[in-house]
Short mmCIF file of C-alpha atoms in Angstrom, two decimals:
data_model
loop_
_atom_site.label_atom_id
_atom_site.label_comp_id
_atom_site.label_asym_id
_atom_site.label_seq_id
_atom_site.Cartn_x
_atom_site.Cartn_y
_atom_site.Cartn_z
CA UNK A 217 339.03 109.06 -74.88
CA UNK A 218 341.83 109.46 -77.19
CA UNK A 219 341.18 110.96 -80.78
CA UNK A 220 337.33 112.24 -81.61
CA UNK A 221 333.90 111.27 -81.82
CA UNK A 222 331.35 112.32 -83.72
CA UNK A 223 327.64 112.98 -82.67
CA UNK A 224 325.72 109.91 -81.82
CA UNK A 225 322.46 109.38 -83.91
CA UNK A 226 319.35 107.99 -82.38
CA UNK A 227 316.05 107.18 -83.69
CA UNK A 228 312.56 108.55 -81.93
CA UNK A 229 311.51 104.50 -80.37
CA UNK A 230 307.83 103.78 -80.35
CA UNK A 231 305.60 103.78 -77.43
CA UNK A 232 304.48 100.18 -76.83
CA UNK A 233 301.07 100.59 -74.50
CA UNK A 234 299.95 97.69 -74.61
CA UNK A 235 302.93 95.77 -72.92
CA UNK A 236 302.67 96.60 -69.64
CA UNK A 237 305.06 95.30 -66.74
CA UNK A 238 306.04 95.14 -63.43
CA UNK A 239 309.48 95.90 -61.41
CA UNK A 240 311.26 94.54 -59.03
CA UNK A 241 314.13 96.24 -56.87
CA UNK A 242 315.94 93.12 -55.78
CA UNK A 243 317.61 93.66 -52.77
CA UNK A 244 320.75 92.14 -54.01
CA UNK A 245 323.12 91.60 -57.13
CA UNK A 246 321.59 89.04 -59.66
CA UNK A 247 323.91 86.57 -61.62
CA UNK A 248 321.16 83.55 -62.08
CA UNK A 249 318.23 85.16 -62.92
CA UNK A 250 316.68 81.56 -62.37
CA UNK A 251 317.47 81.94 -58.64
CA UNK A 252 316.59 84.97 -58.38
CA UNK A 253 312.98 84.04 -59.16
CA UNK A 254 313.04 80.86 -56.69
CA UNK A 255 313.65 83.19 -53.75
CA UNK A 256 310.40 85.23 -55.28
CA UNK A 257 308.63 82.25 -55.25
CA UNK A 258 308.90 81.02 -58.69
CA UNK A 259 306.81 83.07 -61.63
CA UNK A 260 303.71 81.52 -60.22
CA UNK A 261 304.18 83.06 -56.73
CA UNK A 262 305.08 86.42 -58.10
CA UNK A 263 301.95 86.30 -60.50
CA UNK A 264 299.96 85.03 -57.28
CA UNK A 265 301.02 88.10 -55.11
CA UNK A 266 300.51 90.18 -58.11
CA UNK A 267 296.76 89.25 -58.85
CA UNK A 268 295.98 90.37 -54.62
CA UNK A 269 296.82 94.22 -54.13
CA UNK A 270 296.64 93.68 -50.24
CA UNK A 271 299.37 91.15 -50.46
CA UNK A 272 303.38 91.86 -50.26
CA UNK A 273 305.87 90.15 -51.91
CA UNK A 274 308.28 87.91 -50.24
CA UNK A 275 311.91 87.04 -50.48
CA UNK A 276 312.93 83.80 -49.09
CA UNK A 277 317.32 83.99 -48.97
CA UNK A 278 317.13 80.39 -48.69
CA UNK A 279 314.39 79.17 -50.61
CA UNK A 280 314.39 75.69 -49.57
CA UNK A 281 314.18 76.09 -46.09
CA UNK A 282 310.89 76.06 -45.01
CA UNK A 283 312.01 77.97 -41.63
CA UNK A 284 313.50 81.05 -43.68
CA UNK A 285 312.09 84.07 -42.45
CA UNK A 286 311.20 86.39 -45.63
CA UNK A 287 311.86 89.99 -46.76
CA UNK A 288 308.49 91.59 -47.71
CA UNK A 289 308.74 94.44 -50.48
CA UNK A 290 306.10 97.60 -50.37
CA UNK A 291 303.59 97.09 -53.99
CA UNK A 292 303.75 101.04 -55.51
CA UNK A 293 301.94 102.58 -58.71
CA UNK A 294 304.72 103.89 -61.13
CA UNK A 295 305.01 105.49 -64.21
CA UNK A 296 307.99 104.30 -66.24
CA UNK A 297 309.22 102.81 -69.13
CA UNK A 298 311.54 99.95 -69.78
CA UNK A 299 314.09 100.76 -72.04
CA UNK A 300 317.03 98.34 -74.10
CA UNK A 301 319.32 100.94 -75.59
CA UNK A 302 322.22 99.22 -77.84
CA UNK A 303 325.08 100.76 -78.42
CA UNK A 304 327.08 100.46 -81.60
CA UNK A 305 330.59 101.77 -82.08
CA UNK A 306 332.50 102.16 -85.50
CA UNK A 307 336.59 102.77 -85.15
CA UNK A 308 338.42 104.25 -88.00
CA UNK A 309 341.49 106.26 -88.72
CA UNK A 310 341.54 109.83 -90.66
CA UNK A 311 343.32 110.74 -93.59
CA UNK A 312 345.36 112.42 -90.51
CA UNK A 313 346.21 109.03 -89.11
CA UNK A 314 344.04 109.92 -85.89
CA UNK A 315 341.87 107.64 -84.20
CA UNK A 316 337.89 108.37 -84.97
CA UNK A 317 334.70 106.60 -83.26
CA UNK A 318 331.82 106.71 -84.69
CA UNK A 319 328.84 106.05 -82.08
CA UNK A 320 325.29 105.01 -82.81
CA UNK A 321 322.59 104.15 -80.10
CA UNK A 322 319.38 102.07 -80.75
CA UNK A 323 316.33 102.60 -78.21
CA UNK A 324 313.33 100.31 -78.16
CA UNK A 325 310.57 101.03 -75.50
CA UNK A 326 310.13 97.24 -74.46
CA UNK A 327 306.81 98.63 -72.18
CA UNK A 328 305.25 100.69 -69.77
CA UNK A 329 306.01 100.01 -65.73
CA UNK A 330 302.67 100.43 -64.13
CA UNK A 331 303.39 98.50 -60.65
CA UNK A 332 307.07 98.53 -58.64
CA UNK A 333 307.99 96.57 -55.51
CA UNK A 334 310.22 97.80 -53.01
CA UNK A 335 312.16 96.06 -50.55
CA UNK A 336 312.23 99.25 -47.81
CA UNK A 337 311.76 97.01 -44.52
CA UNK A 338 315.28 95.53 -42.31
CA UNK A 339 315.92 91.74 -42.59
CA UNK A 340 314.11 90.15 -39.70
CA UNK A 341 315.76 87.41 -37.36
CA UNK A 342 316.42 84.06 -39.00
CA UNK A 343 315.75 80.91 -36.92
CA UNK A 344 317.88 77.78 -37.91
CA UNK A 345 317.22 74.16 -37.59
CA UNK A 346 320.37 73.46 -35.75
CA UNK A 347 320.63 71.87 -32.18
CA UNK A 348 323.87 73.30 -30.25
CA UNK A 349 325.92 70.11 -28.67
CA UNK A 350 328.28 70.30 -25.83
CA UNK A 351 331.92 71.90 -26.95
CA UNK A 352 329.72 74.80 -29.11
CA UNK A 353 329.39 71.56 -31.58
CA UNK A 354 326.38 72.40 -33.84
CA UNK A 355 324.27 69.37 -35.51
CA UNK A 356 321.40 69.73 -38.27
CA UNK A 357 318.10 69.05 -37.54
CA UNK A 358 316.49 69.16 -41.12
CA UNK A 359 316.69 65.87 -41.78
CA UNK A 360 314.98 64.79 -38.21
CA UNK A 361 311.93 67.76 -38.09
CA UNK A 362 310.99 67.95 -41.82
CA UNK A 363 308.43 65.78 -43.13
CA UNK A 364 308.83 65.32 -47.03
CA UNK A 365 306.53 61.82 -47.55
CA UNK A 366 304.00 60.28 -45.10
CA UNK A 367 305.37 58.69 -42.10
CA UNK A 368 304.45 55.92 -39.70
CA UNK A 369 304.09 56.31 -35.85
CA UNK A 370 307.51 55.45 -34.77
CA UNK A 371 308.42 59.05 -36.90
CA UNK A 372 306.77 60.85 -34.55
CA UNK A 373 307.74 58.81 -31.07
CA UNK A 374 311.30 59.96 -31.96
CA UNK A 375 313.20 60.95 -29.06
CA UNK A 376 314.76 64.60 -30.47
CA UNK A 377 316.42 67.32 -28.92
CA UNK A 378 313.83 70.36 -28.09
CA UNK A 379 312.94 72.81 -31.02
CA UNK A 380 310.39 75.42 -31.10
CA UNK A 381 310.60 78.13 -33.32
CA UNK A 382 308.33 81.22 -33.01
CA UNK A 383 305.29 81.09 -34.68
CA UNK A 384 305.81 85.05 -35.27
CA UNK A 385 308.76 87.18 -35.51
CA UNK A 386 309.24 91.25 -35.29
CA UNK A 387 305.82 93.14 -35.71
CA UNK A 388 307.36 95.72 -38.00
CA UNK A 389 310.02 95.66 -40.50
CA UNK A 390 310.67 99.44 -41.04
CA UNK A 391 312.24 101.00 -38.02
CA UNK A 392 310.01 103.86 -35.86
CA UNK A 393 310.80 106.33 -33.52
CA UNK A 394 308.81 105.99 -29.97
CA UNK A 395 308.40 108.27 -27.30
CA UNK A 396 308.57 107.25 -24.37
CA UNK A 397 306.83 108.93 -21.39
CA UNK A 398 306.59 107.98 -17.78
CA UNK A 399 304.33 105.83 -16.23
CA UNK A 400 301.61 107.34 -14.26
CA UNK A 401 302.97 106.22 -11.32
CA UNK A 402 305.48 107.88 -10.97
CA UNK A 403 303.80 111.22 -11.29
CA UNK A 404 303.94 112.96 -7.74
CA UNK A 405 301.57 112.53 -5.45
CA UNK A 406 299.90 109.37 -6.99
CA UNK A 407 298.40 106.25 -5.26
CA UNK A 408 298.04 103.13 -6.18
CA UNK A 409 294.29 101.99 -6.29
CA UNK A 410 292.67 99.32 -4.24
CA UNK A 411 292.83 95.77 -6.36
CA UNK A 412 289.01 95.01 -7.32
CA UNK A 413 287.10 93.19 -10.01
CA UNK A 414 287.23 96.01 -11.79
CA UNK A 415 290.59 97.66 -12.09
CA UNK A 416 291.83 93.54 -12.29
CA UNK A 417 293.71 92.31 -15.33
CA UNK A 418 291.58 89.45 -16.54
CA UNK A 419 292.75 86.49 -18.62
CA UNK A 420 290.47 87.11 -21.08
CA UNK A 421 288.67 90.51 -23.16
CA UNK A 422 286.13 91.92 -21.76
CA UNK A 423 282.86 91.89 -22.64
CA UNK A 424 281.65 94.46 -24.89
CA UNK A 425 278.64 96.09 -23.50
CA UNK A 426 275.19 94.80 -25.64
CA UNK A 427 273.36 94.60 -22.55
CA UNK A 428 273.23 90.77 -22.50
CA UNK A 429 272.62 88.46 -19.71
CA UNK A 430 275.63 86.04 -19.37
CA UNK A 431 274.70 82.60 -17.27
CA UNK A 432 276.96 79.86 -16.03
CA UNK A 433 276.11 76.70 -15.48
CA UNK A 434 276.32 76.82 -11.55
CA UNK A 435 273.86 79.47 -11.12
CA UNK A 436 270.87 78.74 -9.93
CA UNK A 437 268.68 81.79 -11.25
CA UNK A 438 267.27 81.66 -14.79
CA UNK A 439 266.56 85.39 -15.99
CA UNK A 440 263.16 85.82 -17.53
CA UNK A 441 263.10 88.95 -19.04
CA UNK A 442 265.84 90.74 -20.53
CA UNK A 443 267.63 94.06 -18.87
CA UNK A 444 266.23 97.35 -19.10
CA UNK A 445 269.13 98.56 -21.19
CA UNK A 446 268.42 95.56 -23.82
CA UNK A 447 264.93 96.61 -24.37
CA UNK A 448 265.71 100.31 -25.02
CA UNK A 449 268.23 99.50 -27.17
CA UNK A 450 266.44 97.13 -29.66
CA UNK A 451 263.41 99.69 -29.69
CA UNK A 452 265.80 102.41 -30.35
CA UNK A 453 267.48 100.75 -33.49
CA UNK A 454 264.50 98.83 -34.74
CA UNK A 455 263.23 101.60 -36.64
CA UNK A 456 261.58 99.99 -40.05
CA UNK A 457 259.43 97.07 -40.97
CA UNK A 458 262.43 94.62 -41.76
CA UNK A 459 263.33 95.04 -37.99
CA UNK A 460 259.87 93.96 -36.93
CA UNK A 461 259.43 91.22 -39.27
CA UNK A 462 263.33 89.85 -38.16
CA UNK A 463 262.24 90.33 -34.32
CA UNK A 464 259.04 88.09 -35.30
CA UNK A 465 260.47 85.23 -37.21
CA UNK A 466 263.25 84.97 -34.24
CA UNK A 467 260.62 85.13 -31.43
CA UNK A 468 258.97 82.16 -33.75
CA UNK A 469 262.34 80.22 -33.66
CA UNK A 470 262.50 80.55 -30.31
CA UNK A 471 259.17 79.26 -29.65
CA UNK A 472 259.61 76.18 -31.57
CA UNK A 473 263.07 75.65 -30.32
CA UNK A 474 264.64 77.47 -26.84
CA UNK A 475 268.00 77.23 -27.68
CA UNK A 476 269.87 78.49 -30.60
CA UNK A 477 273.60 79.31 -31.90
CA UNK A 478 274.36 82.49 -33.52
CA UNK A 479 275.26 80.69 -36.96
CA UNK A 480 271.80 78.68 -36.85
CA UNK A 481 269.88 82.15 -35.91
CA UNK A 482 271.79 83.70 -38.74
CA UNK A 483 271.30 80.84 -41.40
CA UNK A 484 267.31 80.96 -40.71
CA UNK A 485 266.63 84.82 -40.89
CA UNK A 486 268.32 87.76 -42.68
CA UNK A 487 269.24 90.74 -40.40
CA UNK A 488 272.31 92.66 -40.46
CA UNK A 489 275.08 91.81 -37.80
CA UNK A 490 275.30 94.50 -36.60
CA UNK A 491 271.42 94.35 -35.16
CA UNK A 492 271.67 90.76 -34.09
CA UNK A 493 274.00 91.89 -31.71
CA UNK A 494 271.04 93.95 -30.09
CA UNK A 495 267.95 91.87 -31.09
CA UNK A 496 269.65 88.74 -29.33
CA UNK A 497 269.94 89.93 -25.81
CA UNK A 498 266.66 91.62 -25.75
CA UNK A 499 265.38 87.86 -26.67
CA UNK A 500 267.82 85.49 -24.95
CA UNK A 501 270.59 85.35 -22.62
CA UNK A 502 273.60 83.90 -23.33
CA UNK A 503 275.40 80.43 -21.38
CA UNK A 504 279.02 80.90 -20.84
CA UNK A 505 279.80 76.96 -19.29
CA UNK A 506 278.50 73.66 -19.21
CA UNK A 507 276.83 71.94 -22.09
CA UNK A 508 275.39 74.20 -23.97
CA UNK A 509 277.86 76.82 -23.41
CA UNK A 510 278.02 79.91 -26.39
CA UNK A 511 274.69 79.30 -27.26
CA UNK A 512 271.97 81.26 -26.64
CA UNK A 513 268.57 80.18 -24.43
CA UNK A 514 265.44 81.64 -25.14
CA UNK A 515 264.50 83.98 -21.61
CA UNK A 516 262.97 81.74 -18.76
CA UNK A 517 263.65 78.58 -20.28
CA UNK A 518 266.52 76.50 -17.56
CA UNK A 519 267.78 73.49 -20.12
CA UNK A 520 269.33 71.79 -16.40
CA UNK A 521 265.43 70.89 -15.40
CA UNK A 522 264.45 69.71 -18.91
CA UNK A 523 266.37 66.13 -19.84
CA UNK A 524 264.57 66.56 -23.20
CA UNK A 525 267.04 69.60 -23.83
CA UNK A 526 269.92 67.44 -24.41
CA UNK A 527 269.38 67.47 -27.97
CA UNK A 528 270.67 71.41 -27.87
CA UNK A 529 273.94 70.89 -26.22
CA UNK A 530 277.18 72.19 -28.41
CA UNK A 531 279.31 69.60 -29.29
CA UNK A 532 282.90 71.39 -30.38
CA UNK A 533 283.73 69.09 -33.38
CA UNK A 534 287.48 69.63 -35.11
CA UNK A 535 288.20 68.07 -38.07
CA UNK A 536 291.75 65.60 -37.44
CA UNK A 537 294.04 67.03 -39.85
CA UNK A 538 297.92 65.99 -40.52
CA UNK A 539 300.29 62.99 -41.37
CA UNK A 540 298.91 61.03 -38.93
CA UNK A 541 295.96 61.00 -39.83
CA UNK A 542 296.68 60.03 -43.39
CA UNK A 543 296.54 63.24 -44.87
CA UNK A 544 299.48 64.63 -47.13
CA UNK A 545 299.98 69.04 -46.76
CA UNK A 546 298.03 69.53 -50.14
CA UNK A 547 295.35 66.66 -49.29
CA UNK A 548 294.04 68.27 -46.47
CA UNK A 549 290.00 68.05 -46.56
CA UNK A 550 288.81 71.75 -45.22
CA UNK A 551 291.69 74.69 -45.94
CA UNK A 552 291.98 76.38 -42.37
CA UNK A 553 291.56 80.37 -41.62
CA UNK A 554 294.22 81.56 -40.88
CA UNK A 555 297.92 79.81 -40.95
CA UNK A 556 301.15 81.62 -39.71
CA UNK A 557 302.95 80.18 -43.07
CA UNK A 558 300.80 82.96 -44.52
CA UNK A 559 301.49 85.62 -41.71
CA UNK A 560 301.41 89.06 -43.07
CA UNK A 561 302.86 91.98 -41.33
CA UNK A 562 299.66 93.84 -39.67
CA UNK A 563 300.37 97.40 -40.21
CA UNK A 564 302.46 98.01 -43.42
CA UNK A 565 299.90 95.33 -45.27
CA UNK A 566 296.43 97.46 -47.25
CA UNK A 567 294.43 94.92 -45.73
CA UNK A 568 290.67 95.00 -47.35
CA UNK A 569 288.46 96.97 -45.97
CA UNK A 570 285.70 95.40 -43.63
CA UNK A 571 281.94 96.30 -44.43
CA UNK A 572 280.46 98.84 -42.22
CA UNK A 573 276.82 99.67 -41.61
CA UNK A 574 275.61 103.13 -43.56
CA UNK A 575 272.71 104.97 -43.88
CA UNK A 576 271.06 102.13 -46.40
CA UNK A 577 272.08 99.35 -44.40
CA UNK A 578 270.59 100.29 -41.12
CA UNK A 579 267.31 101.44 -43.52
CA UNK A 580 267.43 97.80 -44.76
CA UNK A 581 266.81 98.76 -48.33
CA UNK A 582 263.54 101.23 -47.26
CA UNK A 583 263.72 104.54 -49.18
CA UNK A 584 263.70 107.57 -46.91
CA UNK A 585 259.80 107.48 -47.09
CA UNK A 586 259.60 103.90 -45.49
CA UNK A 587 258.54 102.69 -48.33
CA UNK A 588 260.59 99.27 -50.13
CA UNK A 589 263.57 100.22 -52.25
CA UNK A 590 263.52 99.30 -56.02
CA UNK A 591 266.88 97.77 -55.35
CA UNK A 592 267.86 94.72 -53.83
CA UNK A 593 268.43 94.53 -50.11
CA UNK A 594 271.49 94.33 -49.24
CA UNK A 595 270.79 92.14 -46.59
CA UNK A 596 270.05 88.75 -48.12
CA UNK A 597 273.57 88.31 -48.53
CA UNK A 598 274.00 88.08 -44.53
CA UNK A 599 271.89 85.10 -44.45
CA UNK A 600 274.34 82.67 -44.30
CA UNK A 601 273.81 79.05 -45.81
CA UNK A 602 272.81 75.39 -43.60
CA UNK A 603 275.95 74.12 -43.86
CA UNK A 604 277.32 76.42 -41.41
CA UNK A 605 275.44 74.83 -38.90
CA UNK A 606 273.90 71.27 -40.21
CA UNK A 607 276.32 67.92 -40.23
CA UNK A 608 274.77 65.93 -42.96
CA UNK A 609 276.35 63.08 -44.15
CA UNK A 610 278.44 62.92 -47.12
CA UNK A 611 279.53 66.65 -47.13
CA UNK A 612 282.44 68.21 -45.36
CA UNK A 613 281.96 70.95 -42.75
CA UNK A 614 282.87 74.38 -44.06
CA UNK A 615 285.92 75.05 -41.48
CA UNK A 616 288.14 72.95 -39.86
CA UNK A 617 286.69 74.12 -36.52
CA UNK A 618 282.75 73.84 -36.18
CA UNK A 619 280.36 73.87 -32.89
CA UNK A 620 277.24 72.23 -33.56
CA UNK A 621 273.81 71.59 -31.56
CA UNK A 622 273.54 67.89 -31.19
CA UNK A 623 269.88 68.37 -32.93
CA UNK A 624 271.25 69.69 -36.09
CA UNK A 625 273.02 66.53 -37.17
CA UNK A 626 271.31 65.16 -39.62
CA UNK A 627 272.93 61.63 -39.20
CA UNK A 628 271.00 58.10 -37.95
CA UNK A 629 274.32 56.44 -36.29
CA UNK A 630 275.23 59.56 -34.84
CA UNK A 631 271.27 60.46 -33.22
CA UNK A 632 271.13 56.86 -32.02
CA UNK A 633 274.69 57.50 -30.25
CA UNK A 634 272.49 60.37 -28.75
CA UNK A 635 269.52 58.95 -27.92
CA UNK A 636 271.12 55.32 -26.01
CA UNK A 637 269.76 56.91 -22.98
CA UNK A 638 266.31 58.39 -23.51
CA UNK A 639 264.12 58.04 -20.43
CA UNK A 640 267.13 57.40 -18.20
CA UNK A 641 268.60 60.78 -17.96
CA UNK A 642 269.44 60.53 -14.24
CA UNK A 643 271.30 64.23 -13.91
CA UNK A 644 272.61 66.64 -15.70
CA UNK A 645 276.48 67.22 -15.52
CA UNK A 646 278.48 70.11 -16.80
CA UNK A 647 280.84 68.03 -19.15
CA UNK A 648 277.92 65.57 -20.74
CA UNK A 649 274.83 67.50 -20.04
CA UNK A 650 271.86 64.82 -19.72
CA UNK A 651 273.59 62.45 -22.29
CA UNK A 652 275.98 59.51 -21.33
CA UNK A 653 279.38 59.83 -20.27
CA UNK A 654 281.73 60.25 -23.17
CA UNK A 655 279.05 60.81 -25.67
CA UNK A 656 281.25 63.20 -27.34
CA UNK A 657 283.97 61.79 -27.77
CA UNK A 658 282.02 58.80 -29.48
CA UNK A 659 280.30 61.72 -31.81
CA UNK A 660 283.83 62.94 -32.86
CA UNK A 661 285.54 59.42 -33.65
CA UNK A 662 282.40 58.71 -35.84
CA UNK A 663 282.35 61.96 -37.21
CA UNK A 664 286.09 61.65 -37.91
CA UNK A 665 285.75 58.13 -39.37
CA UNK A 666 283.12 59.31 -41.94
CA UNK A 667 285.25 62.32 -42.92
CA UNK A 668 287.81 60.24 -43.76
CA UNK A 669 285.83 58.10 -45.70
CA UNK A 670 284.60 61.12 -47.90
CA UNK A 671 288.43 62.38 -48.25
CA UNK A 672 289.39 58.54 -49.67
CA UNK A 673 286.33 58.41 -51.87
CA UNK A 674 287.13 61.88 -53.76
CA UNK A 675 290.74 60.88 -54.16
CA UNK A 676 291.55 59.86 -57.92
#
């Protein structure tokens, strides 16, 4: 710098605590700071993520394309301090002609940084809507696979060229180092075993191990008492008054109905989950096919000889959701799950932490003495409420998915659809049970049809 300059004066800045703020490292040089924050998801997205600690914050490239994969940032606890420093510069001459600067800086603490997000991860693959021609000719496919307003049927009978993108992409977005090892069999001197039921890859989990009886719907036998195992276990972890009083009221539920779902079971008494699991196989064994499959059937009782049992079957009952159907994306009657629009990347996500059973939940709220705790059980709040199980009309079903016992709804067009055949039952199938052909599917379109006549009547 040519000539002098004298010492720059600056002013102590107050601490502002009660501004507090949060940073973003933006993976990229910002010259709109309007797109910047449309790629972020707008100030209501970032304020969204914000308000949920176990969330991550995305970055959409192209924020307009719905099939943009994102760039998830880290959420980290800081301590910092956003500064604005201006700097003001005076020029002047000397009485020796020389040039002189004089410099002065102004610092004002604009707040305190308490949360920073951090792109770390690698960009994942991007999938485009673009259909590759003959001659490496590429054509658009936006404008043909995007619904923006309702459409009629002759949208969707379309003849289009093949697009599927992946519901999920890479499982990690920071890289790791693995190790590989070899495979056991190629360790000397090993031989493959012999293929049995055992050692055989299934197509679906096992079973976990409760001791309960598992029945299809082509076996003949009936069990009528539980297994050995069962009966030890339930003595074993019943081990206060609450247990005794929850096996009682479910041996009464049994008695004045044989078959039951798990929701029902857990809508009428208040036990903690993880003792269902025990109390219902030392009660009931569990049907795996046929009509009154994932339900569970009190010991000895064979719903196949009894036409009266019809009223028990499961009827798997899915709300019809979409365009089709008359329903815009934000009109949808029951908000699903899960979606894969709101995938989140398993590992690198603090996902809250599930409930497990202590020492005062397996005690039920009993003091060490065995005497009721002053406090509230913590068990009421398993009981879960009728709706989880109970079609009545004029309400919606909690989830978009429901299984209910054709008993437990509480509708008069729907129990005549039921009953058209009382007295007639000639035999009892594994797709309708005792009940006419295609009884279910009459349920559904009436159950459907008075969904949608809720959804209509709620809309302003």
């Amino acid at each position: 710098m040519a000539g002098g300059q004298r010492g720059a004066g600056a002013a102590t800045p107050q601490l502002r605590r009660d501004k507090r703020l949060v940073c973003v490292e933006y993976p990229g040089v910002v010259r709109d700071e309007g797109k910047m924050l449309q790629t972020l998801g707008g100030e209501e997205g970032v304020s969204r993520v914000y308000a949920d600690p176990s969330r991550r914050l995305e970055l959409h490239f192209r924020p307009k394309d719905p099939y943009c994969h994102p760039v998830c940032a880290n959420r980290f606890p800081t301590s910092s301090m956003l500064l604005k420093v201006k700097r003001t510069t005076r020029r002047k001459r000397t009485e020796a002609g020389e040039p002189e600067e004089d410099v002065q800086f102004e610092v004002e603490i604009l707040g305190i940084v308490t949360t920073v997000y951090k792109f770390q991860g690698m960009s994942d693959f991007q999938y485009l809507a673009v259909h590759s021609g003959p001659q490496g000719k590429h054509t658009s496919m936006y404008d043909k696979v995007l619904m923006l307003k309702p459409e009629k049927e002759e949208f969707f009978m379309n003849d289009l060229p093949l697009y599927i993108p992946p519901p999920i992409f890479s499982r990690l977005d920071t890289p790791v180092d693995y190790y590989y090892r070899p495979e056991i069999r190629h360790r000397e001197g090993y031989h493959n075993p012999p293929v049995s039921s055992e050692n055989l890859i299934g197509l679906s989990r096992a079973r976990r191990p409760h001791n309960a009886v598992f029945v299809t719907f082509e076996d003949e036998e009936i069990p009528s008492k539980p297994l050995d195992a069962a009966e030890q276990t339930w003595k074993r972890v019943c081990s206060n008054a609450i247990d005794h009083k929850a096996e009682e009221e479910l041996r009464k539920l049994f008695e004045v109905r044989p078959i039951w779902s798990r929701n029902a079971v857990k809508a009428n008494i208040s036990i903690h989950p993880d003792k269902l699991k025990f109390l219902l196989p030392y009660l009931a064994f569990y049907m795996l096919t046929g009509p009154w499959r994932s339900l569970w059937v009190r010991f000895g009782y064979d719903p196949r000889k009894h036409p009266e049992a019809k009223i028990y079957q499961v009827l798997d009952f899915r709300i019809r959701c979409g365009m089709k159907y008359g329903y815009a994306p934000n009109d949808m009657p029951v908000k699903a799950k899960r979606s894969t629009y709101n995938y989140s990347l398993p590992i690198t996500v603090k996902k809250p932490a599930s409930h497990t059973a202590g020492i005062q939940d397996l005690k039920q709220g009993l003091s060490t003495s065995g005497t009721p705790s002053p406090r509230k059980p913590a068990f009421s709040k398993y009981k879960l409420k009728d709706s989880i199980y109970i079609f009545r009309e004029g309400s919606l079903p909690p989830y978009r998915q429901m299984f209910y016992q054709l008993c437990d709804l509480n509708v008069e067009c729907l129990q005549k659809i039921i009953h058209r055949n009382d007295g007639t039952e000639a035999a009892c199938t594994e797709r309708d049970g005792w009940c006419l052909p295609k009884t279910s599917d009459d349920l559904r379109d009436t159950m459907s049809l008075m969904i949608k006549q809720i959804i209509r009547s709620k809309r302003p």
